[in-house]
Amino acid sequence: GLSWRTILHKRGAYRKEFHGFDIDKVAAMTTEGDIDKLLSKTSNNTTELVVRHRGKLQSVINNATIIQQLIGDGTIASFKGYLWSFVDNKPILNQWQSFND
């Protein structure tokens, strides 16, 4: 698996490579052209690169396509609204005092 720390350090690269997480733009990406380009990118700064794992990159495109379908068939009104519905449209602000909490 991957640690959240790894992904958080690369979030700028993900935001850039996946078009600011625009669902329609991500769903339009192709597994051959776009993913191959991401897999072949190089940089001395690893935070400029997404995790180069074909299956994980394909899942981003697949998830965007599924979200489009759910919105298109009226199952959900928006992905944002769908996610917020799990917490009654209010952020959960935990006030942990230590790592043991």
Short mmCIF file of C-alpha atoms in Angstrom, two decimals:
data_model
loop_
_atom_site.label_atom_id
_atom_site.label_comp_id
_atom_site.label_asym_id
_atom_site.label_seq_id
_atom_site.Cartn_x
_atom_site.Cartn_y
_atom_site.Cartn_z
CA GLY A 1 0.00 0.00 0.00
CA LEU A 2 0.86 3.65 0.06
CA SER A 3 1.10 5.98 3.00
CA TRP A 4 -0.99 9.14 3.16
CA ARG A 5 2.25 11.05 3.76
CA THR A 6 3.55 9.96 0.35
CA ILE A 7 0.38 11.08 -1.40
CA LEU A 8 0.19 14.36 0.50
CA HIS A 9 3.74 15.21 -0.55
CA LYS A 10 2.74 14.60 -4.16
CA ARG A 11 -0.65 16.34 -4.06
CA GLY A 12 0.57 19.23 -6.23
CA ALA A 13 1.59 16.77 -8.93
CA TYR A 14 -1.77 14.98 -8.71
CA ARG A 15 -3.65 18.27 -8.93
CA LYS A 16 -1.62 19.30 -11.98
CA GLU A 17 -1.69 15.97 -13.82
CA PHE A 18 -5.39 15.35 -13.14
CA HIS A 19 -6.55 18.80 -14.30
CA GLY A 20 -7.36 20.24 -10.89
CA PHE A 21 -9.51 17.13 -10.26
CA ASP A 22 -12.07 18.25 -12.83
CA ILE A 23 -14.24 15.11 -13.17
CA ASP A 24 -15.01 15.58 -16.88
CA LYS A 25 -11.40 16.26 -17.84
CA VAL A 26 -10.12 13.31 -15.83
CA ALA A 27 -12.76 10.97 -17.28
CA ALA A 28 -11.66 12.05 -20.78
CA MET A 29 -8.08 10.96 -20.14
CA THR A 30 -6.96 7.80 -21.93
CA THR A 31 -5.22 4.88 -20.35
CA GLU A 32 -2.79 4.54 -23.22
CA GLY A 33 -1.73 8.09 -24.02
CA ASP A 34 -2.21 9.95 -20.75
CA ILE A 35 -1.18 7.20 -18.36
CA ASP A 36 1.81 6.22 -20.47
CA LYS A 37 2.92 9.87 -20.37
CA LEU A 38 2.60 9.95 -16.57
CA LEU A 39 4.50 6.69 -16.23
CA SER A 40 7.38 7.95 -18.36
CA LYS A 41 7.82 11.35 -16.68
CA THR A 42 11.03 11.94 -14.81
CA SER A 43 12.16 14.55 -12.33
CA ASN A 44 14.86 15.00 -9.74
CA ASN A 45 12.13 16.28 -7.41
CA THR A 46 9.84 13.34 -6.61
CA THR A 47 7.08 15.65 -5.35
CA GLU A 48 6.59 16.70 -8.99
CA LEU A 49 5.64 13.15 -9.94
CA VAL A 50 2.53 11.10 -9.22
CA VAL A 51 2.99 7.55 -7.97
CA ARG A 52 3.89 5.65 -11.10
CA HIS A 53 1.67 2.60 -10.85
CA ARG A 54 -0.49 1.88 -13.88
CA GLY A 55 -3.35 0.35 -11.89
CA LYS A 56 -3.56 3.23 -9.44
CA LEU A 57 -3.53 5.78 -12.27
CA GLN A 58 -6.18 3.87 -14.24
CA SER A 59 -8.37 3.80 -11.14
CA VAL A 60 -8.42 7.61 -11.03
CA ILE A 61 -9.80 7.73 -14.57
CA ASN A 62 -12.25 4.89 -13.86
CA ASN A 63 -13.50 6.59 -10.69
CA ALA A 64 -14.10 9.83 -12.58
CA THR A 65 -16.08 7.91 -15.21
CA ILE A 66 -18.21 6.25 -12.51
CA ILE A 67 -18.90 9.63 -10.88
CA GLN A 68 -20.01 10.99 -14.28
CA GLN A 69 -22.40 8.05 -14.65
CA LEU A 70 -23.85 8.53 -11.16
CA ILE A 71 -24.45 12.21 -11.85
CA GLY A 72 -25.76 11.50 -15.35
CA ASP A 73 -28.36 8.98 -14.24
CA GLY A 74 -29.48 11.11 -11.30
CA THR A 75 -28.20 8.78 -8.58
CA ILE A 76 -26.31 11.73 -7.08
CA ALA A 77 -26.64 15.45 -7.77
CA SER A 78 -22.93 16.16 -7.36
CA PHE A 79 -19.89 14.34 -6.03
CA LYS A 80 -19.26 17.12 -3.53
CA GLY A 81 -22.81 16.84 -2.21
CA TYR A 82 -22.53 13.07 -2.07
CA LEU A 83 -19.37 13.23 0.06
CA TRP A 84 -20.75 15.89 2.40
CA SER A 85 -23.90 13.83 2.93
CA PHE A 86 -21.92 11.36 5.03
CA VAL A 87 -21.25 14.01 7.69
CA ASP A 88 -24.60 15.85 7.54
CA ASN A 89 -22.98 18.62 5.48
CA LYS A 90 -20.83 19.72 8.44
CA PRO A 91 -17.08 19.28 8.90
CA ILE A 92 -15.96 17.05 11.73
CA LEU A 93 -13.36 18.89 13.77
CA ASN A 94 -11.64 16.53 16.15
CA GLN A 95 -9.85 18.03 19.14
CA TRP A 96 -7.34 15.32 19.91
CA GLN A 97 -5.02 16.02 22.80
CA SER A 98 -2.53 13.24 22.05
CA PHE A 99 -1.76 10.47 19.56
CA ASN A 100 -3.58 8.01 21.85
CA ASP A 101 -6.95 9.75 21.44
#
